[in-house]
XYZ file of C-alpha atoms in Angstrom:
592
model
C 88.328 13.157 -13.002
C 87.451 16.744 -14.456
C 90.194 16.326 -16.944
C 88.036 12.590 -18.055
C 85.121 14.396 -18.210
C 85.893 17.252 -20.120
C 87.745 15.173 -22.692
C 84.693 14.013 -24.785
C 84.066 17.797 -25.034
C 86.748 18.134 -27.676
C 88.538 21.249 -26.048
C 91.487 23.028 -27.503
C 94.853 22.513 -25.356
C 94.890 25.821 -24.494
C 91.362 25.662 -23.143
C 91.525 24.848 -20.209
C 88.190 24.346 -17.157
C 88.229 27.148 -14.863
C 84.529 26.951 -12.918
C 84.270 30.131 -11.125
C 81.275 30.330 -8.490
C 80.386 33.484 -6.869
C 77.787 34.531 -4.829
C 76.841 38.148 -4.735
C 76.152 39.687 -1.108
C 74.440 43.295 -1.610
C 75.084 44.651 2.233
C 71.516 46.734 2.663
C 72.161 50.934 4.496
C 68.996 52.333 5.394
C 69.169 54.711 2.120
C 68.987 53.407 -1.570
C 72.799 54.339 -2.374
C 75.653 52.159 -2.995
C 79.127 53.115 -0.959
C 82.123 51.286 -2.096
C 84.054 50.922 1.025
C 86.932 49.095 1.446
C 86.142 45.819 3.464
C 85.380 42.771 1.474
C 85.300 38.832 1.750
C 85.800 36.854 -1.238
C 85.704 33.326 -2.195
C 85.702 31.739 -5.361
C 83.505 29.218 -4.214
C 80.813 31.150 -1.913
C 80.426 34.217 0.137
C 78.152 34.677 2.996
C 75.120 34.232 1.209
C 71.009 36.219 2.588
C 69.926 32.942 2.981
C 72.609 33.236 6.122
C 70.331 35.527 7.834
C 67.578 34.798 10.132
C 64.340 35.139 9.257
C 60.742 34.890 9.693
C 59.592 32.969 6.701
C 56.173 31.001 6.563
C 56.000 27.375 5.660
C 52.817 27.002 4.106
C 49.828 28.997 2.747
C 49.239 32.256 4.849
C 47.435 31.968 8.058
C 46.341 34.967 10.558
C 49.048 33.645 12.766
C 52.248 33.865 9.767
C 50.359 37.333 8.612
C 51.422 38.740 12.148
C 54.373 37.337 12.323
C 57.237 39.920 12.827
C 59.186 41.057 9.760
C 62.398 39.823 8.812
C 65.296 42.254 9.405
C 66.246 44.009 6.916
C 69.638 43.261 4.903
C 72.130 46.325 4.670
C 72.548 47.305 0.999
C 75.796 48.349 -0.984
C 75.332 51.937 -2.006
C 76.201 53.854 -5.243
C 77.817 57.182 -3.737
C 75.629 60.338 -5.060
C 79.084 61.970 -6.144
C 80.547 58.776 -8.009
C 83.219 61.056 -9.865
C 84.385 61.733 -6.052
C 84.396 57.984 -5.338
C 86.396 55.048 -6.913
C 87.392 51.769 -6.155
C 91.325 50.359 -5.710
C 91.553 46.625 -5.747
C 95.081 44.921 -5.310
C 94.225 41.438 -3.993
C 96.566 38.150 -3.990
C 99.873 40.678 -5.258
C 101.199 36.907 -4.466
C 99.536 35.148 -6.673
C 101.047 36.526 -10.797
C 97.771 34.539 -11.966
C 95.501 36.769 -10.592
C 97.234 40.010 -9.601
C 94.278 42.552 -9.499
C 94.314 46.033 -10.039
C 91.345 47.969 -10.941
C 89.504 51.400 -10.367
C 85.374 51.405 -11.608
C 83.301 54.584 -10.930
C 80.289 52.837 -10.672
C 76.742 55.058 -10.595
C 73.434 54.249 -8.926
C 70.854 53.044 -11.803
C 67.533 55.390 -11.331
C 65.662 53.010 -10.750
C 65.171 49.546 -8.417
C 63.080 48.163 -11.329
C 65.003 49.560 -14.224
C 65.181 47.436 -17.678
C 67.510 49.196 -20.148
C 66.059 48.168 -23.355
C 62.262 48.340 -22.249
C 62.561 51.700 -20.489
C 64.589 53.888 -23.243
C 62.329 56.624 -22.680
C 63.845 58.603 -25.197
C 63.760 55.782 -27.804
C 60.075 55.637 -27.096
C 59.184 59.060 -27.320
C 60.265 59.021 -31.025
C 58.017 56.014 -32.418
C 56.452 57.391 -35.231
C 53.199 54.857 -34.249
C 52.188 52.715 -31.182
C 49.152 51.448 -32.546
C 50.493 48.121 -32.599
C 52.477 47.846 -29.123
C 55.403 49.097 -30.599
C 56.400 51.283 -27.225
C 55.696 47.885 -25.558
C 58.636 46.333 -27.834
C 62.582 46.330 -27.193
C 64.671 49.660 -27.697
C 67.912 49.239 -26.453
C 69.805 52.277 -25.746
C 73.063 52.951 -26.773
C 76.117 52.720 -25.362
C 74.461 50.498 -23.015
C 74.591 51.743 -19.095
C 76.916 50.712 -16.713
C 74.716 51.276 -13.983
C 73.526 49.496 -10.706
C 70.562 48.430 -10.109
C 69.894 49.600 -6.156
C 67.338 47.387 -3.980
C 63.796 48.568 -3.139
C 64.231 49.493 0.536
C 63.780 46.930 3.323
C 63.930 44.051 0.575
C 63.916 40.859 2.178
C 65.217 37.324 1.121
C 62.518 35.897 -1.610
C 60.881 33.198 0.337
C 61.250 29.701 -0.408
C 59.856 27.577 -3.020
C 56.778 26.225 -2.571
C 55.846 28.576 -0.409
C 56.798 31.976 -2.778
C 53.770 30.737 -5.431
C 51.283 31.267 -2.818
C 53.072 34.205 -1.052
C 55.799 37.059 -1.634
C 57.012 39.637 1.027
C 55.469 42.960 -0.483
C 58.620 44.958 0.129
C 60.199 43.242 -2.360
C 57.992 44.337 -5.620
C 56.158 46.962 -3.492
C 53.534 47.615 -6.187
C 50.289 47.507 -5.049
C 48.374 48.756 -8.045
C 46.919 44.930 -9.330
C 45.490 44.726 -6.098
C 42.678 47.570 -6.359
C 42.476 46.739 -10.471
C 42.120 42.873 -9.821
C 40.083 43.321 -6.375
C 37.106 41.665 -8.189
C 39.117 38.566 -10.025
C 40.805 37.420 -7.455
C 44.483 37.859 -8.547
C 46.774 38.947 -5.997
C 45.741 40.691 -2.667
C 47.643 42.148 -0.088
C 47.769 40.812 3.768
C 50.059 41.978 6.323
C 53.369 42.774 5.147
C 52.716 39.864 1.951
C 51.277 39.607 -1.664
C 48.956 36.796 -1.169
C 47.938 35.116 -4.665
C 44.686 32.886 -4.435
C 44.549 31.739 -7.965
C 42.033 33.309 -9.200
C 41.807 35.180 -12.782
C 40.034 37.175 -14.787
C 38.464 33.431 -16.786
C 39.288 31.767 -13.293
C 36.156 32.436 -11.388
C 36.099 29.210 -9.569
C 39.883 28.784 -9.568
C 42.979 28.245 -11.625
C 43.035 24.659 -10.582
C 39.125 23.860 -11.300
C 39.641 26.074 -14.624
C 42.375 23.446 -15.660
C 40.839 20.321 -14.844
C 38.194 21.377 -16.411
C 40.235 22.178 -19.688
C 41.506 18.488 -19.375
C 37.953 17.041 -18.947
C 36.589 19.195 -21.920
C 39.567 17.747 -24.503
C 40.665 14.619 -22.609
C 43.617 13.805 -24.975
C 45.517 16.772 -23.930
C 47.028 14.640 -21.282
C 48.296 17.390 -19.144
C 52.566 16.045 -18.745
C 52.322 12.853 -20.451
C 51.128 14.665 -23.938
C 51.285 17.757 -23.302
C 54.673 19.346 -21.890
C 55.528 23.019 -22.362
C 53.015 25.352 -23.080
C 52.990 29.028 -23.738
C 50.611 31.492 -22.056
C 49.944 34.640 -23.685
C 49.282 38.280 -21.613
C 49.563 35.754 -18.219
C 48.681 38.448 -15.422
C 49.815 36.629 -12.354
C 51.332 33.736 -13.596
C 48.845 31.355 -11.462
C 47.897 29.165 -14.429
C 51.370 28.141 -15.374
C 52.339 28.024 -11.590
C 49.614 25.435 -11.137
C 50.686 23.489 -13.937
C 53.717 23.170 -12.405
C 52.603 20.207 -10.141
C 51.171 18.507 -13.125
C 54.583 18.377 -14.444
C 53.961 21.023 -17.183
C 56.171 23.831 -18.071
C 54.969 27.030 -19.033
C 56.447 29.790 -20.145
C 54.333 32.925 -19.342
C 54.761 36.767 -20.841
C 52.952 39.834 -20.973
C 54.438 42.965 -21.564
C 55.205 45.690 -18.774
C 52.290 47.780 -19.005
C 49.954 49.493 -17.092
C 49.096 46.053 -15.444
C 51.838 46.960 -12.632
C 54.666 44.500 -12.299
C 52.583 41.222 -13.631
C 55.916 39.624 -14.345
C 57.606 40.789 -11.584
C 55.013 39.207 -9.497
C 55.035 35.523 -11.361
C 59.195 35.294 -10.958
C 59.049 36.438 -7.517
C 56.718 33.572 -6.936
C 59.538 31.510 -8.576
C 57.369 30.867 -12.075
C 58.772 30.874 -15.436
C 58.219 33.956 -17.394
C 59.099 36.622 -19.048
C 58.773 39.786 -20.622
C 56.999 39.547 -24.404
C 54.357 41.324 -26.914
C 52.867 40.364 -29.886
C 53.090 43.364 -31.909
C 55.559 43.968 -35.154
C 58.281 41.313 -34.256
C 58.244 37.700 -34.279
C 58.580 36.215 -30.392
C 62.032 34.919 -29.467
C 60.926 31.482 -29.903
C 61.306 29.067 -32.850
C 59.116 27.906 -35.299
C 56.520 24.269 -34.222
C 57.776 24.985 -30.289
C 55.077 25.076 -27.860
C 52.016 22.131 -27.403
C 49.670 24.399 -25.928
C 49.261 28.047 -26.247
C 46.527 29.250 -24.061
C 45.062 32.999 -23.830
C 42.716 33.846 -21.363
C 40.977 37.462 -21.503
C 44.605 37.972 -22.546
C 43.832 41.630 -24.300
C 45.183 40.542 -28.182
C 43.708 41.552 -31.240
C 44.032 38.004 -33.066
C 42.424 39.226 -35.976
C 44.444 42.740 -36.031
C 46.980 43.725 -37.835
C 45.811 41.906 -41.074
C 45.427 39.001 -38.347
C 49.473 38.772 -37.767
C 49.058 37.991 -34.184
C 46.784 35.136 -34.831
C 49.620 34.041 -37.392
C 53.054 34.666 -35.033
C 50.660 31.874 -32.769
C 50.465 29.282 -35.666
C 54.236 29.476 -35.889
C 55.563 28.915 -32.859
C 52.615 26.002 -32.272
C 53.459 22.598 -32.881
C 51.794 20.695 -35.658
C 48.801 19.027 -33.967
C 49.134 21.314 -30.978
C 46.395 23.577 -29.553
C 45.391 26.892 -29.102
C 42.891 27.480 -25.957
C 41.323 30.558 -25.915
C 39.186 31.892 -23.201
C 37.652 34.658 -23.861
C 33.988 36.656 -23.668
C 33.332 36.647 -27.767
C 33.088 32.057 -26.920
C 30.477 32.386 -24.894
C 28.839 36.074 -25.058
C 26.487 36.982 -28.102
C 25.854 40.430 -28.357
C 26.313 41.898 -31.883
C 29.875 42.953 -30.847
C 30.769 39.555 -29.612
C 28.946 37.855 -32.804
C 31.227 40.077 -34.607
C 34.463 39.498 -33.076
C 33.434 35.495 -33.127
C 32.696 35.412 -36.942
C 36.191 37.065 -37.412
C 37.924 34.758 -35.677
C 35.942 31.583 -36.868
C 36.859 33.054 -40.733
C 40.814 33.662 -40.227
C 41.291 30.183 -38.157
C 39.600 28.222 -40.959
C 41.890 30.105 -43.600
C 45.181 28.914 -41.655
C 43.239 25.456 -41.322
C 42.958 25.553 -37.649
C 40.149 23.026 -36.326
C 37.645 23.599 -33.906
C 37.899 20.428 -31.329
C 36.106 21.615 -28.541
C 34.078 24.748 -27.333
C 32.356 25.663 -24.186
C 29.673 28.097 -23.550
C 29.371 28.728 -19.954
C 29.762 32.261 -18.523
C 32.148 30.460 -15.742
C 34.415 28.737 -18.122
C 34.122 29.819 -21.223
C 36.699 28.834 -24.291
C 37.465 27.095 -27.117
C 40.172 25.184 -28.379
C 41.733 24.678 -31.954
C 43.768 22.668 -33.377
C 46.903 23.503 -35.617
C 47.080 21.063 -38.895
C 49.975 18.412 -38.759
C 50.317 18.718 -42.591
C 50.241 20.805 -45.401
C 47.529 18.669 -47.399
C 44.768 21.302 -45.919
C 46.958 24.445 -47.256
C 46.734 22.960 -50.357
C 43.249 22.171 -51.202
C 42.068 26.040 -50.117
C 40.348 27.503 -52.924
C 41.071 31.340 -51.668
C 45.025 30.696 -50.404
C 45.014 33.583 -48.438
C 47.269 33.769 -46.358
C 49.692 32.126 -48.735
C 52.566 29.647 -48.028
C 55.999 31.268 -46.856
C 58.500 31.036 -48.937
C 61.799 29.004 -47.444
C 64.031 32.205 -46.637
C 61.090 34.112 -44.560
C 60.983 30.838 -42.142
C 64.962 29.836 -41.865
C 66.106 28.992 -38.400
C 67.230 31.799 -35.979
C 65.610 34.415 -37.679
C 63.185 35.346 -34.481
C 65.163 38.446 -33.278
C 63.921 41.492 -34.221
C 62.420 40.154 -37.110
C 58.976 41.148 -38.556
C 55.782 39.229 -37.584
C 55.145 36.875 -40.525
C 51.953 37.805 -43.591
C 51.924 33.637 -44.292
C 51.921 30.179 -42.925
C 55.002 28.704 -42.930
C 54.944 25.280 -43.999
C 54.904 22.530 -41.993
C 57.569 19.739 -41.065
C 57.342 16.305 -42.438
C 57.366 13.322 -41.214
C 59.568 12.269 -39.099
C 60.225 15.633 -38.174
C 56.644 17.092 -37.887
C 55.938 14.216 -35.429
C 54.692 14.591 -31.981
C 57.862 14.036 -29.810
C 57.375 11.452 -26.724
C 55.036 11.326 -24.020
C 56.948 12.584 -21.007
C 59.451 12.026 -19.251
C 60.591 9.986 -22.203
C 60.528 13.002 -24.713
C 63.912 14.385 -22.315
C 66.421 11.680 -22.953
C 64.755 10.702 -26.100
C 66.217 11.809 -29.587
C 64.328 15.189 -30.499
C 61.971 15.274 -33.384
C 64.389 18.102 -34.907
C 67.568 15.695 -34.666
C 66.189 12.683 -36.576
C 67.804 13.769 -39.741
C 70.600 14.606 -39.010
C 73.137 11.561 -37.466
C 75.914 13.878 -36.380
C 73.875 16.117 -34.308
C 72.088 13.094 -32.606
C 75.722 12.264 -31.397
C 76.811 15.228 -30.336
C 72.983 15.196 -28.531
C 73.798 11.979 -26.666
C 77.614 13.237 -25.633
C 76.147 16.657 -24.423
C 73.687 14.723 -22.455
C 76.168 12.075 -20.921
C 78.441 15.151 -20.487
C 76.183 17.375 -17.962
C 75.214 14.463 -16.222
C 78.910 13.742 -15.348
C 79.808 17.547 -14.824
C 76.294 17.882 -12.452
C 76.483 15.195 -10.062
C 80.581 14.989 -9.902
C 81.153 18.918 -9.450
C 78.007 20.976 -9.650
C 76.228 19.894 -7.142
C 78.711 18.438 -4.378
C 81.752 20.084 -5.504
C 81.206 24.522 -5.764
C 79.124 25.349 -1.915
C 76.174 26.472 -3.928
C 73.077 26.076 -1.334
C 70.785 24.273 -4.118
C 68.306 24.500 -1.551
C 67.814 27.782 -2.294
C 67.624 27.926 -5.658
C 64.629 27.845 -7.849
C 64.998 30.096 -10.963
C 67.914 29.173 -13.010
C 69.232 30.379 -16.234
C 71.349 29.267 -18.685
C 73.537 31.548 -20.754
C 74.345 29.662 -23.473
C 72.052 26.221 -23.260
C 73.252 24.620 -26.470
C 70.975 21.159 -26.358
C 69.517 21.671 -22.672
C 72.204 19.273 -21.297
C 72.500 21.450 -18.223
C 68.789 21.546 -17.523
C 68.722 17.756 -18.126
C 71.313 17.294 -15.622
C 68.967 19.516 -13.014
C 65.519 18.338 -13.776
C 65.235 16.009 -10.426
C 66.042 19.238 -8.571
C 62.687 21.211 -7.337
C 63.916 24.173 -9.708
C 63.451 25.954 -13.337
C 65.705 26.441 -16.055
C 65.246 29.447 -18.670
C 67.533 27.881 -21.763
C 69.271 30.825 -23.464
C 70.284 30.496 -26.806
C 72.574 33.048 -28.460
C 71.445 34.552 -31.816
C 75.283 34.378 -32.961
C 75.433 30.524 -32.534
C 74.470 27.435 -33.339
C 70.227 27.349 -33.597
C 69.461 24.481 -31.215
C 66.695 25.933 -29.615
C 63.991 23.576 -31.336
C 65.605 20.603 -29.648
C 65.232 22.127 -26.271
C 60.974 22.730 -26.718
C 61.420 18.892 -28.376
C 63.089 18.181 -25.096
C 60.278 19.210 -23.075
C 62.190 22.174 -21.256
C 61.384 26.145 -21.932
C 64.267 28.678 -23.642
C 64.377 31.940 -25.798
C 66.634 33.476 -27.744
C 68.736 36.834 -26.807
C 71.979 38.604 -27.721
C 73.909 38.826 -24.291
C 75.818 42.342 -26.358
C 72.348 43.951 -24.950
C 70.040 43.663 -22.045
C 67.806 40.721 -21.343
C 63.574 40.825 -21.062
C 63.222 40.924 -17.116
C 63.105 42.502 -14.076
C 65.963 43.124 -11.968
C 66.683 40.208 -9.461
C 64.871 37.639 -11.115
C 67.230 34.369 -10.896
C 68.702 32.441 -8.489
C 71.852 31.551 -10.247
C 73.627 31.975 -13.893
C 75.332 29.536 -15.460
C 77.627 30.492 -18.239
C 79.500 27.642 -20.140
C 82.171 29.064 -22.647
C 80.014 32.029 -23.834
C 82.396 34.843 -22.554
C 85.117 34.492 -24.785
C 83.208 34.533 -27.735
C 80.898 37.205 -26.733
C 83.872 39.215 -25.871
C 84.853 39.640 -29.356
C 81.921 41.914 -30.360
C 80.696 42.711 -26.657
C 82.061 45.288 -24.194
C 82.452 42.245 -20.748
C 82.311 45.383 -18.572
C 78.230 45.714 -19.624
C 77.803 41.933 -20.254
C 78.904 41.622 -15.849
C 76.505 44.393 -15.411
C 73.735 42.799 -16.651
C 74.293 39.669 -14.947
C 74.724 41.532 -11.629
C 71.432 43.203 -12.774
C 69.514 39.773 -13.094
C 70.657 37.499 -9.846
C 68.924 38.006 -6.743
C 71.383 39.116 -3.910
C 72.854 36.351 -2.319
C 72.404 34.516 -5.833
C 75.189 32.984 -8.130
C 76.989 32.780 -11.460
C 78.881 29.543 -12.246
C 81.337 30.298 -15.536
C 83.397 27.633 -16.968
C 85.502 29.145 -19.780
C 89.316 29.648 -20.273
C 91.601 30.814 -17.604
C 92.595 34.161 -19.876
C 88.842 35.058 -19.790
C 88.562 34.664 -15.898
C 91.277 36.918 -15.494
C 89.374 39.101 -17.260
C 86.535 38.708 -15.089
C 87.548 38.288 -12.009
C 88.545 42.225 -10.902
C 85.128 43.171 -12.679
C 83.516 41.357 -10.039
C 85.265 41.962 -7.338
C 84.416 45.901 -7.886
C 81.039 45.007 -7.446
C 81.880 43.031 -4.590
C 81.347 39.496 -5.814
């Protein structure tokens, strides 16, 4: 059956399917140190997992009575031993087995810090920035060699709770940062009750409610259609994350950022909650998205300069927004008119009309004030500007793949034609639908519709029956190496997310994944990924390792996925057996 399955795939003979599951249990000590001793359990299909342990979790929104409710016990931690040059590890498991004969000795170190994120906290990087005027400290600098450190838990962290239940509530100990709470006290953001983060959805624009602020954005501009016409959305500087978490159960997709700042752990907060998001600024570098991705952007009070920078910000938005999308943006300079306001205003109104954005709708209430514009779905109005400023990019400043580490762009890039530029489906038909960015080209529509028929084989014969993974428990997924979404196709029944990762030294097919109607980003797995330590449920890596471990050191690629899934998460890999072997004792030393 796998050997049917895998056929269509095209695999060399001496590929071969090797799916390895693991599940990561991090045994808490009452200090923050990791001690290697020598008992372990493994399983290539699952190991006693913290959704094993008893616990006290809620069920629904907090009450007085769940608020009181006693703790759940804390889980023992692995340690890192203070003296790690004292302390190493000898594996020599299954001397039976010639396969996978292990032998291996890591002197693994504690990480400093339970929060650490190795290319946003290179201090030393940071202190050397010649300017920060424009959120360059705020931007990626990756240190080098990257550290092989682990990341130790916060003390007495507890198993996340469960989806639905984490977007309304998280267990404090587990992002114990309580700073939001006194700067937000007045908007309503996140507040803390008994041994929780409670998060009302409220906001800074929200001041009757995320869910009242987006109905109202629907009744203001009717044809946005929230998920029929509108399907992934982008919001910019998201605080809390309780605007895209809302849209959630208007089958929307957002993908939130902000950048870690003095606005403690914002992001931290919205993926504990089990929301999409991530860790972005706007400042010299394109975002990690493609060009024409996202329906909706929306910004609300979210602290950007849009007409900045020779008004780059404003223009990094145009390029990732579809043709005929929209841009909401809810902000005091709408709806206030003192001479500052006015000011700000009459900027903005000047540099959207030079990109030919539209005005379509605009409110003026001190409640909910914003207005939305609208992104041309042609070039015509580029053409007939008397001042063309900004100008039209040239072809080589907007080829595909180049939004890593790349400057923000000075010009509009043109726009798409027809059938390309179209809007894709309404949805759910825009997922199994061919993507806008595959109409013109017949061999990658094929291998579209056999990556599609693939996944859905591999999901519901092996993934889900087949490997012991508890997919009751999982929530926030991401994929290594997404290629055209297949995998998140496959999953999208499934009460769960799916951050698409798209390598920057392969094939560009992230624009078919926003055409899907699914969320994804582009990274280099050779260095450290934009989030917070334990922020996924499970990994999924599908023939990525070999080729990564031509120009990667695996030791700090395994690092970095330990670094990312939650304790008692998993990683699935399916690549060769030689790679596996490869794998498999750097694991086990970390006691997968």
């Amino acid at each position: 059956m796998i050997k049917n399955i895998f056929q269509s795939r095209k695999l060399s003979g001496l590929c071969v399917l090797s799916i390895l599951l693991v599940s990561v249990t991090i045994l808490l000590l009452t200090n923050d140190t990791i001690d290697l001793f020598p008992y372990f359990s493994l399983s290539y299909l699952r190991r006693s997992s913290l959704s094993d342990i008893p616990t006290s979790t809620p069920i629904s929104s907090p009450t007085n009575d769940s608020l009181s409710s006693p703790r759940e016990p804390p889980v023992n931690q692995t340690r890192v031993d203070d003296h790690p040059s004292d302390q190493g590890l000898e594996l020599d498991w299954l001397k039976d087995d010639k396969e996978w004969n292990v032998s291996l000795k890591i002197d693994w170190r504690r990480c400093e810090s339970p929060d650490y994120i190795p290319c946003l906290d290179n201090t030393k990087a940071i202190k050397k920035l010649k300017s920060k005027r424009n959120m360059e400290h705020r931007e990626r600098h990756c240190p080098e060699p990257a550290p092989k450190c682990l990341v130790p838990l916060p003390q007495r962290y507890k198993v996340p709770l469960p989806w639905p239940q984490s977007r309304d509530m998280i267990w404090y100990d587990n992002v114990p940062h309580p700073k939001l709470v006194e700067y937000k006290k007045d908007q309503n953001w996140v507040r803390k009750s008994g041994p929780f983060f409670v998060f009302p959805g409220g906001g800074t624009q929200f001041k009757d409610g995320v869910i009242h602020y987006i109905n109202f954005i629907q009744k203001t501009l009717p044809v946005l259609e929230w998920g029929k016409k509108v399907r992934v959305v982008l919001d910019v500087g998201c605080g809390v994350a309780s605007f895209g978490g809302t849209l959630l159960d208007k089958n929307v997709i957002t993908m939130s950022f902000a950048p870690k700042d003095e606005h403690e752990a914002q992001i931290q907060f919205a993926l504990e909650r089990g929301i999409p998001a991530t860790l972005a600024v706007i400042g010299t570098q394109k975002l990690p998205f493609p060009d024409n991705a996202y329906d909706v952007i929306h910004c609300a009070r979210c602290r950007v300069h849009w007409h900045g920078y020779g008004g780059r910000p404003l223009l990094e938005l145009n390029r990732v927004l579809r043709p005929g999308g929209f841009f909401v943006w809810s902000a005091t300079p709408v709806y206030q008119h003192d001479e500052g306001h006015r000011n700000v205003w009459k900027t903005m109104e000047s540099l959207t009309t030079s990109m030919c954005w539209k005005v379509v709708a605009r409110t003026r209430f001190t409640k909910v004030g914003f207005v939305i514009y609208q992104k041309p779905n042609s070039d015509s109005c580029y053409e007939s500007r008397k001042n063309k400023d900004p100008p039209l990019c040239i072809e080589e400043e907007t080829k595909k793949n180049s939004s890593w580490y790349t400057p923000l762009l000075t010009c509009l890039p043109k726009l798409p034609v027809s059938p390309i530029g179209k809007w894709p489906s309404g949805w759910p038909e825009r997922l199994t639908d061919t993507p806008v960015s595959l109409l013109r080209e017949q061999r990658s529509e094929e291998s579209f519709r056999e990556d599609t028929k693939l996944w859905s084989g591999v999901m519901s014969n092996i993934y889900l029956y087949s490997l012991a993974i508890n997919w009751t428990r999982i929530h926030n997924v991401m994929d290594m190496n997404a290629g055209y979404g297949g995998f998140a196709t496959a999953l999208i029944n499934k009460p769960l997310w799916v951050m698409n990762v798209i390598p920057v030294e392969g094939e560009d097919t992230l624009s078919t994944i926003f055409d899907r109607g699914l969320i994804g980003i582009y990274h280099d797995w050779c260095e450290s990924f934009n989030t917070y330590p334990r922020s996924y449920d499970l990994l999924h890596s599908s023939f990525l390792l070999t080729s990564l471990s031509q120009r990667c050191d695996l030791m700090e690629v395994v690092v970095e996925i330990d670094r990312i899934v939650r304790p008692g998460g998993y990683l699935v890999v399916q690549d060769t057996a030689e790679m596996l072997k490869k794998l498999n004792p750097i694991l086990l030393s970390l006691r997968w």
